[in-house]
Coordinates of C-alpha atoms in Angstrom, one line a residue:
M1 CA -9.2 14.1 31.0
W2 CA -7.9 10.5 30.7
P3 CA -10.8 8.9 32.7
I4 CA -13.1 10.5 30.1
A5 CA -10.9 9.1 27.3
R6 CA -11.1 5.6 28.8
A7 CA -14.8 5.8 29.2
W8 CA -15.1 7.0 25.6
A9 CA -13.0 4.1 24.5
A10 CA -15.1 1.5 26.3
L11 CA -18.3 2.1 24.3
P12 CA -16.9 1.2 20.8
M13 CA -15.2 -1.8 22.2
Q14 CA -18.5 -3.1 23.6
A15 CA -20.5 -2.2 20.5
A16 CA -18.0 -3.3 17.8
V17 CA -19.2 -6.8 17.2
L18 CA -22.9 -5.8 17.2
L19 CA -22.1 -3.0 14.7
V20 CA -20.3 -5.3 12.3
L21 CA -23.2 -7.7 12.4
L22 CA -25.7 -5.0 11.7
L23 CA -23.7 -3.5 8.8
S24 CA -23.1 -6.9 7.3
A25 CA -26.8 -7.6 7.3
L26 CA -27.6 -4.3 5.5
V27 CA -25.0 -4.5 2.7
P28 CA -25.6 -6.1 -0.7
A29 CA -24.3 -9.5 -1.4
Y30 CA -21.8 -8.8 -4.2
A31 CA -19.5 -6.1 -5.5
Y32 CA -17.5 -6.4 -8.7
A33 CA -13.8 -5.9 -8.5
H34 CA -12.8 -3.4 -11.1
A35 CA -14.7 -3.0 -14.4
V36 CA -16.3 -6.1 -16.0
L37 CA -17.7 -6.5 -19.5
L38 CA -21.4 -7.3 -19.1
N39 CA -22.1 -7.9 -22.8
S40 CA -21.1 -6.9 -26.3
S41 CA -22.7 -6.7 -29.7
P42 CA -21.7 -8.8 -31.6
A43 CA -21.6 -11.2 -28.7
N44 CA -18.6 -13.3 -28.0
N45 CA -18.4 -16.3 -30.3
Q46 CA -21.3 -15.0 -32.3
I47 CA -21.8 -15.8 -36.0
V48 CA -23.2 -12.8 -37.9
N49 CA -24.5 -12.8 -41.5
E50 CA -23.2 -9.4 -42.4
A51 CA -20.1 -7.6 -41.2
P52 CA -21.0 -5.1 -38.5
A53 CA -19.8 -1.5 -38.7
E54 CA -18.8 -1.3 -35.1
I55 CA -18.6 -3.3 -31.8
Q56 CA -20.6 -2.2 -28.8
L57 CA -19.1 -2.9 -25.4
H58 CA -21.2 -2.5 -22.3
F59 CA -19.4 -2.5 -18.9
N60 CA -20.8 -2.6 -15.4
E61 CA -19.3 0.8 -14.6
P62 CA -17.9 3.9 -16.4
V63 CA -14.5 3.2 -18.1
K64 CA -11.9 5.2 -20.0
I65 CA -10.8 3.5 -23.2
V66 CA -7.0 3.4 -23.6
R67 CA -6.5 1.5 -26.8
A68 CA -8.3 -1.0 -29.1
S69 CA -7.3 -3.1 -32.0
A70 CA -8.6 -5.9 -34.2
R71 CA -6.9 -9.0 -35.6
L72 CA -8.7 -9.8 -38.9
A73 CA -9.3 -13.1 -40.6
N74 CA -6.2 -12.5 -42.9
D75 CA -4.1 -12.1 -39.7
K76 CA -3.7 -8.4 -40.3
S77 CA -3.9 -6.2 -37.2
V78 CA -5.6 -2.7 -37.3
D79 CA -6.1 -0.1 -34.6
L80 CA -9.7 0.8 -33.9
E81 CA -11.2 4.2 -33.3
S82 CA -13.4 4.4 -30.2
S83 CA -16.3 6.6 -29.2
G84 CA -18.8 6.8 -26.3
R85 CA -18.5 7.6 -22.7
G86 CA -19.5 6.1 -19.4
A87 CA -20.2 2.3 -19.4
D88 CA -20.9 2.1 -23.1
I89 CA -18.0 2.1 -25.6
S90 CA -18.2 1.8 -29.4
L91 CA -15.3 0.5 -31.5
R92 CA -15.5 1.4 -35.2
L93 CA -14.5 -1.6 -37.5
P94 CA -13.0 -1.5 -41.0
S95 CA -14.5 -3.4 -43.9
L96 CA -14.4 -7.1 -42.9
A97 CA -14.1 -10.2 -45.1
R98 CA -15.6 -13.5 -44.2
G99 CA -14.0 -15.3 -41.2
T100 CA -13.0 -14.8 -37.6
V101 CA -12.3 -11.4 -36.0
I102 CA -10.6 -10.8 -32.6
A103 CA -11.2 -7.3 -31.3
S104 CA -9.1 -6.5 -28.2
Y105 CA -9.5 -3.5 -25.9
R106 CA -7.8 -2.0 -22.8
V107 CA -9.8 0.3 -20.5
V108 CA -9.3 1.9 -17.1
S109 CA -12.0 1.4 -14.6
E110 CA -13.3 3.9 -12.1
D111 CA -11.0 2.6 -9.3
G112 CA -8.0 3.3 -11.5
H113 CA -7.2 -0.3 -12.5
P114 CA -6.5 -1.2 -16.1
V115 CA -8.6 -4.1 -17.6
G116 CA -7.9 -5.8 -20.9
G117 CA -10.1 -8.2 -22.9
A118 CA -11.2 -9.4 -26.3
V119 CA -14.4 -10.2 -28.2
V120 CA -14.3 -12.9 -30.8
F121 CA -17.0 -13.1 -33.5
H122 CA -17.3 -14.6 -36.9
V123 CA -18.5 -13.1 -40.2
G124 CA -20.5 -15.7 -42.1
A125 CA -18.7 -18.6 -40.5
A126 CA -15.7 -19.3 -38.3
S127 CA -12.3 -19.5 -39.9
A128 CA -8.9 -20.5 -38.7
A129 CA -8.6 -18.3 -35.7
P130 CA -5.9 -15.5 -36.1
A131 CA -3.4 -15.1 -33.3
G132 CA -5.1 -13.3 -30.4
P133 CA -3.7 -10.3 -28.5
S134 CA -1.2 -10.9 -25.8
E135 CA -2.6 -9.7 -22.5
T136 CA -0.2 -11.5 -20.2
P137 CA 0.5 -9.1 -17.4
S138 CA 4.1 -8.0 -16.7
V139 CA 5.2 -9.7 -13.5
V140 CA 8.1 -7.2 -13.2
L141 CA 5.8 -4.2 -13.6
G142 CA 3.4 -5.7 -11.1
A143 CA 6.1 -6.2 -8.5
V144 CA 7.5 -2.7 -9.0
I145 CA 4.0 -1.2 -8.7
W146 CA 3.4 -3.2 -5.5
F147 CA 6.8 -2.1 -4.0
V148 CA 6.3 1.6 -4.8
H149 CA 2.8 1.6 -3.4
V150 CA 3.9 -0.1 -0.1
A151 CA 6.8 2.3 0.3
S152 CA 4.6 5.3 -0.5
I153 CA 2.0 4.3 2.1
L154 CA 4.6 3.6 4.8
L155 CA 6.3 6.9 4.1
V156 CA 3.0 8.9 4.4
A157 CA 2.2 7.0 7.6
H158 CA 5.6 7.7 9.1
V159 CA 5.6 11.4 8.2
V160 CA 1.9 12.3 8.6
G161 CA 0.9 9.8 11.3
G162 CA 4.0 10.5 13.2
R163 CA 3.4 14.3 13.1
L164 CA -0.2 13.8 14.4
F165 CA 1.1 11.6 17.2
S166 CA 3.8 14.1 18.3
A167 CA 1.3 17.0 18.1
L168 CA -1.1 15.2 20.4
F169 CA 1.0 13.3 22.8
N170 CA 4.6 14.5 22.5
P171 CA 4.6 18.3 21.6
S172 CA 8.3 18.7 22.6
D173 CA 9.3 16.5 19.7
V174 CA 6.9 17.7 17.0
R175 CA 9.5 19.1 14.6
A176 CA 9.9 16.8 11.5
K177 CA 13.2 14.9 11.2
R178 CA 15.0 15.5 7.9
P179 CA 12.1 17.3 6.2
L180 CA 13.9 17.8 2.9
T181 CA 14.8 14.2 2.6
M182 CA 11.2 13.1 3.4
I183 CA 9.7 15.4 0.8
S184 CA 12.2 14.5 -1.8
V185 CA 11.8 10.7 -1.3
G186 CA 8.0 11.2 -1.2
S187 CA 7.9 13.2 -4.4
V188 CA 10.0 10.5 -6.2
L189 CA 7.8 7.7 -4.9
L190 CA 4.5 9.4 -5.8
A191 CA 5.7 10.5 -9.2
S192 CA 7.1 6.9 -9.9
G193 CA 3.8 5.5 -8.8
L194 CA 1.9 7.7 -11.3
Y195 CA 4.3 6.7 -14.1
L196 CA 3.9 3.0 -13.3
Q197 CA 0.2 3.4 -13.3
G198 CA 0.4 4.9 -16.8
L199 CA 2.6 2.0 -18.0
D200 CA 0.0 -0.4 -16.7
E201 CA -2.8 1.5 -18.4
I202 CA -1.2 1.4 -21.8
G203 CA -0.1 -2.2 -21.3
V204 CA 3.5 -2.0 -22.5
G205 CA 5.1 -3.7 -19.4
F206 CA 8.0 -2.4 -17.4
T207 CA 9.9 -0.1 -19.8
F208 CA 10.6 3.5 -20.4
A209 CA 7.9 4.9 -22.7
G210 CA 8.6 8.7 -22.7
A211 CA 5.9 11.0 -21.4
T212 CA 3.0 8.9 -22.7
P213 CA 2.4 7.0 -19.4
L214 CA 2.3 10.3 -17.4
S215 CA -0.1 11.9 -19.9
T216 CA -2.3 8.8 -19.8
A217 CA -2.5 8.6 -16.0
I218 CA -2.5 12.3 -15.1
G219 CA -6.3 12.6 -15.5
G220 CA -7.2 9.5 -13.4
N221 CA -8.0 8.9 -9.8
V222 CA -4.5 7.7 -9.0
A223 CA -3.1 11.1 -9.9
V224 CA -5.7 12.7 -7.6
A225 CA -4.8 10.4 -4.7
N226 CA -1.0 10.9 -5.2
G227 CA -1.5 14.7 -5.4
L228 CA -3.3 14.6 -2.1
F229 CA -0.6 12.5 -0.5
L230 CA 2.0 15.0 -1.6
I231 CA 0.0 17.9 0.0
T232 CA -0.2 16.0 3.2
L233 CA 3.6 15.5 3.2
I234 CA 4.2 19.2 2.7
L235 CA 1.8 20.0 5.6
A236 CA 3.4 17.4 7.9
I237 CA 7.0 18.7 7.5
L238 CA 6.1 22.4 8.2
P239 CA 7.9 23.8 11.3
P240 CA 5.8 23.8 14.4
F241 CA 3.7 26.9 14.9
R242 CA 3.9 29.2 18.0
T243 CA 0.6 27.9 19.4
R244 CA 0.1 24.2 20.0
S245 CA -3.5 24.4 18.8
L246 CA -2.4 25.5 15.4
T247 CA 0.2 22.8 15.2
V248 CA -2.4 20.2 16.1
S249 CA -4.9 21.6 13.7
T250 CA -2.4 21.4 10.8
A251 CA -1.6 17.8 11.7
V252 CA -5.3 16.9 11.8
I253 CA -5.8 18.6 8.4
A254 CA -2.9 16.7 6.9
M255 CA -4.3 13.4 8.3
T256 CA -7.8 14.2 7.0
I257 CA -6.5 14.9 3.5
A258 CA -4.5 11.6 3.6
S259 CA -7.6 9.7 4.7
A260 CA -9.6 11.2 1.8
A261 CA -6.9 10.2 -0.7
F262 CA -7.7 6.5 0.0
T263 CA -11.3 7.0 -1.2
F264 CA -10.2 7.8 -4.8
T265 CA -8.6 4.4 -5.6
G266 CA -9.2 0.8 -5.0
H267 CA -12.2 -1.3 -5.9
S268 CA -13.6 -1.1 -2.3
A269 CA -14.5 2.6 -3.1
L270 CA -16.9 1.4 -5.7
A271 CA -18.8 -1.0 -3.4
T272 CA -22.4 -0.2 -2.6
P273 CA -23.8 1.7 -0.8
P274 CA -21.1 4.2 -1.8
W275 CA -21.5 6.4 1.3
L276 CA -20.8 3.5 3.6
A277 CA -17.9 2.2 1.5
K278 CA -16.1 5.6 1.3
T279 CA -16.8 6.3 5.0
C280 CA -15.2 3.0 6.0
I281 CA -12.2 3.6 3.7
F282 CA -11.8 7.1 5.1
F283 CA -11.6 5.9 8.7
H284 CA -9.9 2.6 8.1
G285 CA -7.1 4.2 6.0
G286 CA -6.7 7.3 8.2
I287 CA -6.5 5.4 11.5
L288 CA -4.1 2.9 9.9
L289 CA -1.8 5.8 9.0
F290 CA -2.0 7.2 12.5
W291 CA -1.3 3.9 14.1
I292 CA 1.7 3.0 11.9
G293 CA 3.1 6.5 12.3
S294 CA 2.8 6.3 16.1
L295 CA 4.9 3.2 16.4
P296 CA 8.4 4.7 15.8
P297 CA 8.0 7.6 18.3
L298 CA 6.4 5.1 20.8
W299 CA 9.5 2.9 20.5
R300 CA 11.7 5.9 21.2
L301 CA 9.6 7.1 24.1
S302 CA 9.7 3.7 25.8
R303 CA 13.5 4.1 26.2
H304 CA 13.2 7.2 28.3
P305 CA 11.7 6.9 31.8
S306 CA 11.1 10.7 31.9
R307 CA 8.6 10.5 29.0
Q308 CA 6.3 7.8 30.2
M309 CA 3.3 10.2 30.6
S310 CA 3.1 10.4 26.8
L311 CA 3.0 6.7 26.6
K312 CA 0.2 6.6 29.3
A313 CA -1.8 9.2 27.4
F314 CA -1.6 7.3 24.1
S315 CA -2.4 4.0 25.8
A316 CA -5.6 5.6 27.2
A317 CA -6.7 7.2 23.9
I318 CA -5.9 4.6 21.3
P319 CA -8.6 1.8 22.0
A320 CA -11.5 3.8 20.4
P321 CA -9.8 4.6 17.1
F322 CA -8.2 1.1 17.0
V323 CA -11.6 -0.5 17.3
A324 CA -13.1 1.9 14.8
M325 CA -10.4 0.8 12.3
L326 CA -11.3 -2.9 12.8
V327 CA -15.0 -2.2 12.4
A328 CA -14.4 -0.2 9.2
G329 CA -12.2 -3.0 7.8
L330 CA -14.7 -5.7 8.6
T331 CA -17.5 -3.7 7.1
L332 CA -15.5 -3.3 3.9
A333 CA -14.9 -7.1 3.8
A334 CA -18.7 -7.6 4.2
L335 CA -19.4 -5.3 1.3
E336 CA -17.0 -7.1 -1.0
L337 CA -17.6 -10.8 -0.1
P338 CA -20.8 -12.6 -1.3
D339 CA -20.6 -15.0 1.6
L340 CA -18.1 -16.6 3.9
G341 CA -18.3 -19.9 2.0
S342 CA -16.8 -18.4 -1.1
I343 CA -14.0 -16.5 0.7
L344 CA -11.3 -18.7 -0.8
D345 CA -12.7 -18.6 -4.3
S346 CA -11.2 -15.3 -5.2
I347 CA -7.8 -13.5 -4.9
Y348 CA -9.6 -10.9 -2.8
G349 CA -10.8 -13.5 -0.3
R350 CA -7.4 -15.3 0.0
V351 CA -5.6 -12.0 0.6
L352 CA -8.3 -11.1 3.1
V353 CA -7.6 -14.3 5.1
V354 CA -3.9 -13.6 5.3
K355 CA -4.6 -10.0 6.3
I356 CA -7.1 -11.1 9.0
G357 CA -4.4 -13.5 10.4
L358 CA -1.9 -10.6 10.6
V359 CA -4.4 -8.3 12.2
A360 CA -5.2 -11.0 14.8
L361 CA -1.5 -11.1 15.7
L362 CA -1.5 -7.4 15.9
C363 CA -4.6 -7.4 18.2
F364 CA -2.8 -9.9 20.5
L365 CA 0.3 -7.6 20.7
A366 CA -1.8 -4.5 21.2
A367 CA -3.7 -6.2 24.1
Y368 CA -0.4 -7.5 25.5
N369 CA 1.1 -4.0 25.4
R370 CA -2.0 -2.3 26.8
F371 CA -2.9 -4.6 29.7
W372 CA 0.5 -6.2 30.7
L373 CA 3.4 -3.9 29.7
T374 CA 2.3 -0.3 29.7
A375 CA 1.5 0.1 33.4
P376 CA 4.8 -1.6 34.7
A377 CA 6.8 0.4 32.1
I378 CA 5.2 3.7 33.3
Q379 CA 6.0 2.7 36.9
G380 CA 9.7 2.4 36.0
D381 CA 10.1 -1.4 35.5
V382 CA 13.2 -1.6 33.3
A383 CA 12.4 -5.2 32.1
A384 CA 8.8 -4.2 31.2
R385 CA 10.2 -1.3 29.1
G386 CA 12.5 -3.7 27.3
R387 CA 9.7 -6.1 26.5
L388 CA 7.5 -3.1 25.4
R389 CA 10.2 -2.0 22.9
T390 CA 10.5 -5.6 21.6
S391 CA 6.7 -5.8 21.3
I392 CA 6.5 -2.4 19.5
S393 CA 9.3 -3.6 17.1
A394 CA 7.1 -6.7 16.3
E395 CA 4.2 -4.3 15.7
I396 CA 6.3 -2.4 13.2
V397 CA 7.1 -5.6 11.3
L398 CA 3.4 -6.6 11.3
A399 CA 2.5 -3.1 10.1
V400 CA 4.7 -3.5 7.1
A401 CA 3.3 -7.0 6.5
I402 CA -0.3 -5.7 6.7
V403 CA 0.3 -2.9 4.3
G404 CA 2.2 -5.2 1.9
T405 CA -0.6 -7.8 2.0
A406 CA -3.4 -5.2 1.5
S407 CA -1.5 -3.8 -1.5
L408 CA -1.9 -7.1 -3.2
W409 CA -5.6 -6.2 -3.7
R410 CA -4.3 -3.9 -6.5
F411 CA -4.1 -7.1 -8.5
A412 CA -7.3 -8.8 -7.3
G413 CA -9.3 -7.7 -10.3
P414 CA -11.3 -9.5 -12.9
D415 CA -8.3 -11.0 -14.6
Q416 CA -9.8 -14.4 -13.8
F417 CA -12.8 -13.5 -16.0
Q418 CA -13.6 -11.0 -18.7
Y419 CA -17.3 -11.1 -18.4
A420 CA -19.8 -10.7 -15.6
P421 CA -21.3 -14.0 -14.5
L422 CA -24.4 -15.1 -16.4
H423 CA -27.4 -15.9 -14.2
P424 CA -29.5 -19.0 -14.8
V425 CA -32.6 -18.2 -16.9
S426 CA -35.8 -20.1 -16.8
I427 CA -38.9 -19.5 -18.9
H428 CA -42.3 -21.2 -18.8
I429 CA -43.8 -21.3 -22.4
H430 CA -47.5 -22.4 -22.5
T431 CA -49.6 -23.0 -25.6
D432 CA -52.8 -24.8 -26.4
R433 CA -51.0 -27.8 -27.8
A434 CA -48.0 -28.1 -25.4
M435 CA -45.9 -26.3 -22.9
A436 CA -42.2 -26.2 -22.0
E437 CA -40.0 -25.3 -19.0
F438 CA -36.9 -23.9 -20.7
E439 CA -33.8 -23.6 -18.4
L440 CA -30.5 -22.2 -19.4
K441 CA -27.5 -22.6 -17.0
P442 CA -24.1 -21.0 -17.5
K443 CA -21.2 -23.5 -17.7
S444 CA -18.4 -21.1 -18.6
H445 CA -18.0 -17.5 -19.7
D446 CA -18.9 -18.4 -23.3
A447 CA -21.1 -21.5 -23.1
A448 CA -24.3 -22.7 -21.4
S449 CA -26.3 -25.8 -21.1
V450 CA -30.0 -26.0 -22.0
H451 CA -32.7 -28.3 -20.4
V452 CA -36.3 -28.4 -21.6
T453 CA -39.1 -30.2 -19.9
I454 CA -42.1 -30.9 -22.3
L455 CA -45.7 -31.3 -20.9
A456 CA -49.1 -31.3 -22.4
S457 CA -51.2 -28.1 -22.1
D458 CA -53.1 -29.7 -19.1
F459 CA -49.8 -30.5 -17.3
A460 CA -50.0 -34.2 -18.2
P461 CA -46.8 -35.9 -19.2
M462 CA -45.8 -35.8 -22.9
H463 CA -43.4 -38.0 -24.7
P464 CA -42.5 -36.3 -28.0
K465 CA -40.6 -38.1 -30.7
A466 CA -38.0 -35.3 -30.9
V467 CA -37.3 -31.8 -29.7
T468 CA -35.3 -29.2 -31.6
L469 CA -34.1 -25.8 -30.2
R470 CA -33.6 -22.7 -32.4
L471 CA -31.9 -19.6 -31.0
W472 CA -31.6 -16.3 -33.0
N473 CA -31.0 -12.6 -32.4
P474 CA -32.7 -10.5 -35.0
A475 CA -31.5 -7.2 -33.6
A476 CA -27.9 -8.3 -33.8
G477 CA -28.3 -9.9 -37.3
V478 CA -27.9 -13.5 -36.0
E479 CA -29.7 -16.1 -38.0
P480 CA -31.4 -19.0 -36.3
I481 CA -28.9 -21.6 -34.9
K482 CA -30.4 -25.1 -34.6
Y483 CA -29.6 -27.7 -31.9
E484 CA -31.0 -31.2 -31.8
L485 CA -31.8 -31.9 -28.1
A486 CA -31.1 -35.3 -26.6
E487 CA -33.4 -37.0 -24.1
S488 CA -32.1 -36.9 -20.5
K489 CA -32.4 -39.4 -17.7
D490 CA -35.1 -37.3 -16.0
G491 CA -37.4 -37.4 -19.0
G492 CA -36.4 -33.9 -20.2
W493 CA -34.4 -32.8 -23.3
E494 CA -31.0 -31.2 -23.1
T495 CA -27.9 -30.1 -24.9
E496 CA -24.5 -28.9 -23.7
D497 CA -22.0 -26.2 -24.7
V498 CA -24.3 -23.8 -26.4
P499 CA -22.0 -20.8 -27.4
F500 CA -23.9 -18.1 -25.6
R501 CA -22.9 -15.0 -23.6
A502 CA -25.8 -12.6 -22.8
P503 CA -29.5 -13.3 -23.3
D504 CA -30.3 -9.7 -24.4
G505 CA -32.2 -9.7 -27.6
W506 CA -32.2 -13.4 -28.1
K507 CA -35.3 -15.4 -29.0
V508 CA -36.0 -19.1 -28.5
D509 CA -38.1 -21.5 -30.5
V510 CA -38.6 -25.0 -29.0
Q511 CA -39.9 -27.3 -31.8
V512 CA -41.7 -30.3 -30.4
L513 CA -42.4 -33.2 -32.7
I514 CA -45.5 -34.6 -31.1
D515 CA -46.0 -37.3 -33.8
D516 CA -45.0 -37.9 -37.4
F517 CA -47.5 -35.3 -38.6
T518 CA -47.6 -32.7 -35.8
T519 CA -45.0 -30.2 -34.7
A520 CA -45.6 -27.6 -32.1
H521 CA -43.5 -24.4 -32.0
L522 CA -43.1 -22.7 -28.6
E523 CA -41.5 -19.3 -29.0
A524 CA -40.4 -16.7 -26.4
D525 CA -37.9 -14.0 -25.6
L526 CA -35.0 -14.8 -23.3
D527 CA -35.1 -11.2 -22.1
E528 CA -38.2 -12.2 -20.1
G529 CA -36.1 -14.7 -18.1
V530 CA -33.5 -12.0 -17.5
E531 CA -36.2 -9.7 -16.0
A532 CA -37.4 -12.5 -13.8
A533 CA -33.9 -13.1 -12.6
D534 CA -33.5 -9.4 -11.7
S535 CA -36.8 -9.5 -9.8
N536 CA -35.7 -12.6 -7.9
D537 CA -32.4 -10.9 -7.0
A538 CA -34.4 -8.2 -5.3
G539 CA -36.7 -10.5 -3.4
A540 CA -37.7 -14.1 -3.8
D541 CA -35.1 -16.7 -4.2
P542 CA -36.2 -19.8 -6.1
E543 CA -33.7 -22.2 -7.7
F544 CA -34.4 -20.6 -11.1
P545 CA -36.2 -17.4 -12.0
K546 CA -39.5 -18.1 -13.8
A547 CA -41.1 -15.9 -16.5
E548 CA -44.4 -16.5 -18.1
A549 CA -43.7 -16.1 -21.8
S550 CA -46.1 -14.7 -24.3
S551 CA -45.6 -17.5 -26.8
T552 CA -46.6 -18.5 -30.2
A553 CA -47.6 -22.0 -31.3
Y554 CA -48.4 -23.4 -34.7
E555 CA -48.6 -26.8 -36.2
R556 CA -47.0 -28.4 -39.2

């Protein structure tokens, strides 16, 4: 049997690198972490002529609204009623006076993580900004959430992973140790995790809030995952059955359910393609639980010379699943990282670097155990058994560190930015009198720079006396906003810090003063530049997406 197992293990080890490269080439270049607000109506920092009756929020994924409120120009705060489902949420506004309004919201994304944000707009004109909502995350609550999550995963690994190890490799020791203690501690941890999730969703910090946090979190994915983990604990503490096959089957079922629980939470579960992401999470999480749960019984077995055959069997069988765990983890990293050059630009990437370092140490210890210590220990070398126990103890420490590091991804969401990144937009506007290359580049989440190159209709250079830009959004009730462009060093015309969020519905009019008596108006829809950007994302990759605009020109 074991020669077959060794042969089976050899194939994944040889193919692992090739498989990772192939999967990395097939996956998309970017995946959002948690929910991100794509755009809103009114847009952020928008000036509207008439007070809107509601605010429309459009997210990149379905969300559940937890609460919403508005701080009005008179510094009065009111709660807002919400409606809608999926990725589109509407917030009903009260009657608004002239001035600045800050509408704040808190939603829960598909991966179970709460996300808060605010939209600022102005009725008629901006006024002295009212005090904005406080969305500073609770450090204490975050630390407690992290600790409870790490403790829960380690307990499930110890109980469920240890049961599967004993059922497969050490059937004489399959009975659970202190089952009532294990199920009691597990129940407290999982229930506490659900309550903490509810506290995070409603945004009240680390405090006792009655039954509200539980009622808020009970319908989410975290509740599903914790419920599945509780089922696995119950299955894993059952007394062994009369037949070994039934005992092994129960342990495998428990491990399968625990693996499935990981697919309900975490932003990796929302990466595309979903089938690949969830498959990798299933195997990566399940094998991780099995490996961590195997370490304590391995440490105990290494102390007894009479039980070295179990150690030999495990050593022969573990390479294949261990390599599968690494391949699944690397594939998930490829799904979530846009490129290696940006790995340190996000919390996710920095946490990943630390985790990779810890896993590298783990691989070194695993290879040391497998190729240098296991064989002498099986042959009765007392010193080798002592070194093997020390090495396994180091693996246990690394296991705790890896789980603790990976649990930091719970906080690697879009707290660094509220909105999805705006792509550069470029439109070619061509008329009989003149033409323009209009380029809009994002500078921040609420501002952009504009650069316009003016040419004659026959592509000859043109030197206009002045260029003025008008932007307006008739669908959103935004009147034209005028910007006087300054001549740039390259012969174009530009302006900075245009308060601009999403190009949807916006129109542009480039007014070119050709001479003292002639002005050409070049009009276009910015939506056309957005469609061109989407087209380029799917195929070609110029520096800026180009869209031929259907334009209007008239003379003064």
